[in-house]
């Protein structure tokens, strides 16, 4: 089992920045790829970014490329999502998820999920 806890969400003005953290406990987190997903009210959960277990491969949705950066510190069992140049359309609950193996854009292949952290971007 892997337990995930997100933090770092909040209210920010458009153009601002936030850094989300996903702290893991349980099994060896360094063996798990991690993804960030988000869900806005009335919309389906969508892929934001993912990182391989070693951090050597990263993936981004087109909507956040160039603005968001995913990274991980396996010594701290933590994955980060640095979000810059935030837009009102980035408003959503952000979830981190983990799976044993490779990163993926498909939320169905992730086995473990956090409870989410709210990000609100005002215009």
Coordinates of N, CA, C and O in Angstrom, one line a residue:
X1 N 0.8 -1.2 0.0 CA 0.0 0.0 0.0 C 0.9 1.2 0.0 O 1.9 1.3 0.6
X2 N 0.4 2.2 -0.7 CA 1.0 3.6 -0.7 C 0.0 4.6 -0.3 O -1.1 4.6 -0.9
X3 N 0.3 5.4 0.6 CA -0.6 6.5 1.0 C 0.0 7.8 0.5 O 1.2 8.1 0.6
X4 N -0.9 8.6 -0.1 CA -0.5 9.9 -0.7 C -1.3 11.0 -0.1 O -2.5 10.9 0.1
X5 N -0.5 12.1 0.2 CA -1.2 13.3 0.8 C -0.7 14.5 0.0 O 0.5 14.8 0.0
X6 N -1.6 15.2 -0.6 CA -1.3 16.4 -1.3 C -1.4 17.7 -0.4 O -2.1 17.7 0.6
X7 N -0.6 18.6 -0.7 CA -0.6 19.9 0.0 C -0.1 21.0 -1.0 O 0.4 20.7 -2.0
X8 N -0.3 22.3 -0.6 CA 0.2 23.4 -1.3 C -0.9 24.1 -2.2 O -0.6 25.1 -2.8
X9 N -2.1 23.6 -2.2 CA -3.1 24.3 -2.9 C -3.5 25.6 -2.2 O -3.1 25.9 -1.1
X10 N -4.3 26.4 -2.9 CA -4.8 27.7 -2.3 C -5.4 28.6 -3.4 O -5.7 28.1 -4.5
X11 N -5.6 29.8 -3.0 CA -6.1 30.8 -3.9 C -5.0 31.7 -4.4 O -4.2 32.2 -3.6
X12 N -4.9 31.9 -5.7 CA -3.9 32.8 -6.3 C -4.4 33.6 -7.4 O -5.4 33.1 -8.1
X13 N -3.9 34.7 -7.7 CA -4.3 35.5 -8.8 C -3.7 35.0 -10.1 O -2.7 34.3 -10.1
X14 N -4.4 35.2 -11.2 CA -3.9 34.8 -12.5 C -2.5 35.4 -12.7 O -2.2 36.5 -12.4
X15 N -1.7 34.5 -13.2 CA -0.3 34.9 -13.4 C 0.6 34.5 -12.3 O 1.9 34.6 -12.4
X16 N 0.0 34.1 -11.2 CA 0.8 33.7 -10.0 C 1.3 32.3 -10.1 O 1.1 31.6 -11.1
X17 N 1.9 31.8 -9.0 CA 2.5 30.5 -8.9 C 2.1 29.8 -7.6 O 1.8 30.4 -6.6
X18 N 2.1 28.5 -7.7 CA 1.9 27.6 -6.6 C 2.8 26.4 -6.8 O 3.0 26.0 -7.9
X19 N 3.2 25.8 -5.6 CA 3.9 24.5 -5.7 C 3.1 23.5 -4.9 O 2.9 23.7 -3.7
X20 N 2.6 22.5 -5.6 CA 2.0 21.4 -4.9 C 3.0 20.3 -4.5 O 3.9 20.1 -5.2
X21 N 2.7 19.7 -3.4 CA 3.5 18.6 -2.9 C 2.6 17.3 -2.8 O 1.5 17.4 -2.4
X22 N 3.2 16.2 -3.0 CA 2.6 14.9 -2.8 C 3.5 14.1 -2.0 O 4.5 13.6 -2.5
X23 N 3.2 13.9 -0.7 CA 4.0 13.1 0.2 C 3.5 11.7 0.3 O 2.3 11.5 0.5
X24 N 4.4 10.8 0.1 CA 4.0 9.4 0.1 C 4.6 8.6 1.3 O 5.6 9.0 1.8
X25 N 3.8 7.6 1.7 CA 4.3 6.7 2.8 C 3.9 5.3 2.4 O 3.0 5.1 1.6
X26 N 4.5 4.4 3.0 CA 4.1 3.0 2.7 C 5.3 2.3 2.0 O 6.4 2.4 2.4
X27 N 4.9 1.6 0.9 CA 5.9 0.9 0.2 C 7.0 1.8 -0.4 O 6.8 3.0 -0.5
X28 N 8.0 1.2 -1.0 CA 9.1 1.9 -1.5 C 8.6 2.8 -2.6 O 8.3 2.4 -3.8
X29 N 8.5 4.1 -2.3 CA 7.9 5.1 -3.3 C 8.8 5.2 -4.5 O 8.3 5.5 -5.6
X30 N 10.0 5.0 -4.4 CA 11.0 5.2 -5.5 C 10.7 4.2 -6.6 O 11.2 4.4 -7.7
X31 N 9.9 3.2 -6.4 CA 9.6 2.2 -7.4 C 8.3 2.6 -8.2 O 7.9 1.9 -9.1
X32 N 7.7 3.7 -7.8 CA 6.4 4.1 -8.4 C 6.4 5.3 -9.2 O 7.0 6.3 -8.8
X33 N 5.9 5.2 -10.4 CA 5.6 6.4 -11.2 C 4.5 7.2 -10.6 O 3.6 6.7 -9.9
X34 N 4.5 8.5 -10.7 CA 3.5 9.4 -10.1 C 2.9 10.4 -11.1 O 3.7 10.9 -11.9
X35 N 1.7 10.5 -11.0 CA 1.0 11.5 -11.9 C 0.2 12.5 -11.1 O -0.2 12.3 -10.0
X36 N 0.0 13.6 -11.7 CA -0.9 14.7 -11.2 C -2.1 14.8 -12.2 O -1.9 14.8 -13.4
X37 N -3.3 14.8 -11.6 CA -4.5 14.9 -12.3 C -5.3 16.1 -11.7 O -5.1 16.4 -10.6
X38 N -6.3 16.6 -12.4 CA -7.1 17.6 -11.9 C -8.6 17.4 -12.3 O -8.8 16.8 -13.4
X39 N -9.5 17.9 -11.5 CA -10.9 17.8 -11.8 C -11.6 19.1 -11.4 O -11.6 19.5 -10.2
X40 N -12.1 19.8 -12.4 CA -12.9 21.0 -12.2 C -14.4 20.6 -12.0 O -14.8 19.5 -12.5
X41 N -15.2 21.4 -11.4 CA -16.6 21.1 -11.2 C -17.3 20.8 -12.5 O -17.2 21.6 -13.5
X42 N -18.0 19.7 -12.5 CA -18.8 19.4 -13.7 C -18.0 18.8 -14.9 O -18.5 18.5 -15.9
X43 N -16.7 18.6 -14.6 CA -15.8 18.1 -15.7 C -15.2 16.7 -15.2 O -15.1 16.4 -14.0
X44 N -14.7 16.0 -16.2 CA -14.0 14.7 -15.9 C -12.6 15.0 -15.4 O -12.0 16.1 -15.7
X45 N -12.1 14.0 -14.6 CA -10.7 14.2 -14.2 C -9.8 14.1 -15.4 O -10.0 13.3 -16.3
X46 N -8.8 15.0 -15.4 CA -7.9 15.1 -16.6 C -6.5 15.0 -16.2 O -6.1 15.4 -15.1
X47 N -5.7 14.5 -17.1 CA -4.2 14.3 -16.8 C -3.6 15.7 -16.9 O -3.9 16.6 -17.7
X48 N -2.6 15.9 -16.0 CA -1.8 17.1 -15.9 C -0.4 16.8 -16.2 O 0.2 17.4 -17.1
X49 N 0.2 15.9 -15.5 CA 1.6 15.6 -15.6 C 2.0 14.3 -15.0 O 1.2 13.8 -14.1
X50 N 3.1 13.7 -15.4 CA 3.5 12.5 -14.7 C 5.0 12.4 -14.8 O 5.7 13.1 -15.6
X51 N 5.6 11.6 -13.9 CA 7.0 11.5 -13.8 C 7.3 10.0 -13.5 O 6.6 9.3 -12.8
X52 N 8.4 9.5 -14.1 CA 8.8 8.1 -13.9 C 9.4 7.9 -12.5 O 9.7 8.9 -11.8
X53 N 9.5 6.6 -12.2 CA 10.0 6.4 -10.8 C 11.3 7.0 -10.5 O 11.6 7.4 -9.4
X54 N 12.2 7.1 -11.5 CA 13.5 7.7 -11.2 C 13.6 9.1 -11.5 O 14.6 9.8 -11.3
X55 N 12.5 9.7 -12.1 CA 12.5 11.1 -12.4 C 13.1 11.4 -13.8 O 13.1 12.6 -14.2
X56 N 13.6 10.4 -14.5 CA 14.2 10.7 -15.8 C 13.3 11.0 -16.9 O 13.7 11.6 -17.9
X57 N 12.0 10.6 -16.8 CA 11.0 10.9 -17.8 C 9.9 11.7 -17.2 O 9.4 11.3 -16.2
X58 N 9.5 12.7 -17.9 CA 8.3 13.5 -17.5 C 7.4 13.7 -18.7 O 7.8 13.6 -19.8
X59 N 6.1 13.9 -18.3 CA 5.1 14.0 -19.3 C 4.1 15.2 -18.9 O 3.9 15.3 -17.7
X60 N 3.6 15.9 -19.9 CA 2.8 17.0 -19.6 C 1.6 17.1 -20.5 O 1.7 16.7 -21.7
X61 N 0.5 17.5 -20.0 CA -0.7 17.8 -20.9 C -0.3 19.1 -21.7 O 0.4 19.9 -21.2
X62 N -0.8 19.2 -22.9 CA -0.5 20.3 -23.7 C -0.9 21.6 -23.1 O -0.3 22.7 -23.2
X63 N -2.0 21.6 -22.3 CA -2.5 22.8 -21.7 C -1.6 23.4 -20.6 O -1.7 24.6 -20.2
X64 N -0.6 22.6 -20.1 CA 0.2 23.1 -19.0 C 1.7 23.1 -19.4 O 2.6 23.6 -18.7
X65 N 2.0 22.6 -20.6 CA 3.4 22.6 -21.1 C 4.0 24.0 -21.1 O 3.4 24.9 -21.5
X66 N 5.2 24.1 -20.5 CA 5.9 25.4 -20.5 C 5.5 26.2 -19.2 O 6.2 27.2 -19.0
X67 N 4.5 25.8 -18.5 CA 4.1 26.5 -17.3 C 4.2 25.7 -16.1 O 4.5 26.2 -15.0
X68 N 4.0 24.4 -16.1 CA 4.1 23.5 -15.0 C 5.4 22.6 -15.1 O 5.8 22.2 -16.2
X69 N 6.0 22.3 -13.9 CA 7.1 21.4 -13.9 C 6.9 20.4 -12.8 O 6.7 20.8 -11.7
X70 N 7.1 19.1 -13.2 CA 7.0 18.1 -12.2 C 8.4 17.6 -11.8 O 9.3 17.6 -12.7
X71 N 8.6 17.3 -10.6 CA 9.8 16.8 -10.1 C 9.6 15.9 -8.9 O 8.5 15.8 -8.4
X72 N 10.6 15.1 -8.5 CA 10.5 14.3 -7.3 C 11.8 14.2 -6.6 O 12.9 14.3 -7.1
X73 N 11.6 14.0 -5.3 CA 12.7 13.7 -4.4 C 12.5 12.4 -3.7 O 11.7 12.4 -2.7
X74 N 13.1 11.4 -4.2 CA 12.8 10.0 -3.6 C 13.3 9.9 -2.2 O 12.8 9.1 -1.4
X75 N 14.3 10.6 -1.8 CA 14.8 10.6 -0.5 C 13.8 11.1 0.5 O 13.7 10.7 1.7
X76 N 12.9 12.0 0.0 CA 11.8 12.5 0.9 C 10.5 11.9 0.5 O 9.5 12.3 1.1
X77 N 10.5 11.0 -0.4 CA 9.2 10.3 -0.9 C 8.2 11.4 -1.2 O 7.0 11.3 -0.9
X78 N 8.6 12.4 -2.0 CA 7.7 13.5 -2.3 C 7.9 13.8 -3.8 O 9.0 13.8 -4.4
X79 N 6.7 14.1 -4.4 CA 6.7 14.6 -5.8 C 6.1 16.0 -5.7 O 5.2 16.3 -5.0
X80 N 6.6 16.9 -6.6 CA 6.2 18.3 -6.6 C 5.6 18.6 -8.0 O 6.0 18.1 -9.0
X81 N 4.8 19.6 -8.0 CA 4.2 20.2 -9.2 C 4.4 21.7 -9.0 O 3.6 22.3 -8.3
X82 N 5.3 22.3 -9.7 CA 5.5 23.7 -9.7 C 4.6 24.3 -10.8 O 4.8 23.9 -12.0
X83 N 3.7 25.2 -10.4 CA 2.8 25.7 -11.4 C 3.0 27.2 -11.5 O 2.8 28.0 -10.5
X84 N 3.4 27.7 -12.6 CA 3.6 29.1 -12.9 C 2.6 29.6 -13.9 O 2.0 28.9 -14.6
X85 N 2.6 30.9 -14.0 CA 1.7 31.6 -15.0 C 0.3 31.0 -14.9 O -0.3 30.6 -16.0
X86 N -0.2 30.9 -13.7 CA -1.5 30.2 -13.6 C -2.7 31.0 -14.2 O -2.6 32.3 -14.3
X87 N -3.6 30.3 -14.7 CA -4.8 30.8 -15.4 C -6.1 30.4 -14.7 O -6.1 29.4 -14.0
X88 N -7.1 31.2 -14.8 CA -8.4 30.8 -14.2 C -8.8 29.4 -14.6 O -9.4 28.7 -13.8
X89 N -8.5 29.0 -15.8 CA -8.9 27.6 -16.2 C -8.1 26.5 -15.6 O -8.4 25.3 -15.8
X90 N -7.1 26.9 -14.8 CA -6.4 25.9 -14.0 C -7.1 25.6 -12.7 O -6.7 24.7 -12.0
X91 N -8.1 26.3 -12.4 CA -8.9 26.1 -11.2 C -9.5 24.7 -11.2 O -10.2 24.2 -12.1
X92 N -9.1 23.9 -10.1 CA -9.6 22.5 -10.0 C -9.1 21.9 -8.7 O -8.3 22.5 -8.0
X93 N -9.6 20.8 -8.4 CA -9.0 19.9 -7.3 C -7.9 19.1 -8.0 O -8.1 18.5 -9.0
X94 N -6.7 19.2 -7.4 CA -5.5 18.5 -8.0 C -5.2 17.3 -7.1 O -5.2 17.3 -5.9
X95 N -5.1 16.1 -7.8 CA -4.8 14.9 -7.2 C -3.5 14.3 -7.6 O -3.1 14.4 -8.8
X96 N -2.8 13.7 -6.7 CA -1.6 12.9 -7.2 C -2.0 11.4 -7.1 O -2.9 11.0 -6.3
X97 N -1.3 10.7 -7.9 CA -1.6 9.2 -8.0 C -0.3 8.5 -8.3 O 0.6 9.1 -8.9
X98 N -0.3 7.2 -7.9 CA 1.0 6.5 -8.0 C 0.6 5.1 -8.6 O -0.4 4.5 -8.4
X99 N 1.6 4.6 -9.4 CA 1.4 3.2 -9.9 C 2.8 2.6 -10.0 O 3.8 3.3 -10.3
X100 N 2.9 1.3 -9.9 CA 4.1 0.6 -10.0 C 4.4 0.5 -11.5 O 3.6 -0.1 -12.3
X101 N 5.5 1.0 -12.0 CA 5.8 0.9 -13.4 C 6.0 2.3 -14.0 O 6.5 3.2 -13.4
X102 N 5.5 2.4 -15.3 CA 5.8 3.7 -16.0 C 4.7 4.7 -15.8 O 3.5 4.4 -15.4
X103 N 5.0 5.9 -16.0 CA 4.0 7.0 -15.9 C 3.0 6.9 -17.1 O 3.3 6.3 -18.1
X104 N 1.8 7.4 -16.9 CA 0.8 7.3 -17.9 C -0.2 8.4 -17.8 O -0.4 9.0 -16.7
X105 N -0.8 8.8 -18.9 CA -1.9 9.8 -18.9 C -3.2 9.2 -18.5 O -4.2 9.9 -18.3
X106 N -3.3 7.9 -18.5 CA -4.6 7.2 -18.2 C -4.8 7.1 -16.7 O -4.1 6.3 -16.0
X107 N -5.8 7.7 -16.1 CA -6.0 7.6 -14.7 C -6.4 6.2 -14.2 O -6.1 5.9 -13.0
X108 N -6.9 5.4 -15.1 CA -7.4 4.1 -14.7 C -6.2 3.2 -14.3 O -6.5 2.2 -13.6
X109 N -5.0 3.5 -14.8 CA -3.9 2.5 -14.5 C -3.2 2.9 -13.2 O -2.3 2.1 -12.8
X110 N -3.6 3.9 -12.5 CA -3.0 4.3 -11.2 C -3.7 3.6 -10.1 O -5.0 3.5 -10.0
X111 N -3.0 3.0 -9.2 CA -3.5 2.2 -8.1 C -3.8 3.0 -6.8 O -4.7 2.6 -6.0
X112 N -3.1 4.1 -6.6 CA -3.2 4.8 -5.4 C -3.4 6.3 -5.7 O -2.8 6.9 -6.6
X113 N -4.3 6.9 -4.9 CA -4.7 8.3 -5.0 C -4.7 9.0 -3.7 O -5.0 8.4 -2.7
X114 N -4.4 10.3 -3.8 CA -4.5 11.1 -2.6 C -5.9 11.7 -2.6 O -6.8 11.4 -3.4
X115 N -6.2 12.5 -1.6 CA -7.5 13.1 -1.4 C -7.7 14.4 -2.2 O -8.8 14.8 -2.3
X116 N -6.7 15.0 -2.7 CA -6.8 16.2 -3.5 C -6.5 17.4 -2.7 O -6.7 17.5 -1.5
X117 N -6.1 18.5 -3.4 CA -5.9 19.8 -2.9 C -6.5 20.8 -3.9 O -6.3 20.7 -5.1
X118 N -7.3 21.8 -3.3 CA -8.0 22.7 -4.2 C -7.0 23.8 -4.6 O -6.3 24.4 -3.8
X119 N -7.1 24.1 -5.9 CA -6.3 25.2 -6.5 C -7.4 26.2 -7.1 O -8.2 25.7 -8.0
X120 N -7.4 27.4 -6.7 CA -8.3 28.4 -7.3 C -7.5 29.6 -7.8 O -6.7 30.2 -7.1
X121 N -7.7 29.9 -9.1 CA -7.0 31.0 -9.7 C -8.1 32.1 -10.1 O -9.0 31.8 -10.9
X122 N -7.9 33.2 -9.5 CA -8.9 34.3 -9.7 C -8.4 35.2 -10.9 O -7.2 35.4 -11.1
X123 N -9.3 35.7 -11.6 CA -9.0 36.6 -12.8 C -8.8 38.0 -12.4 O -9.1 38.4 -11.3

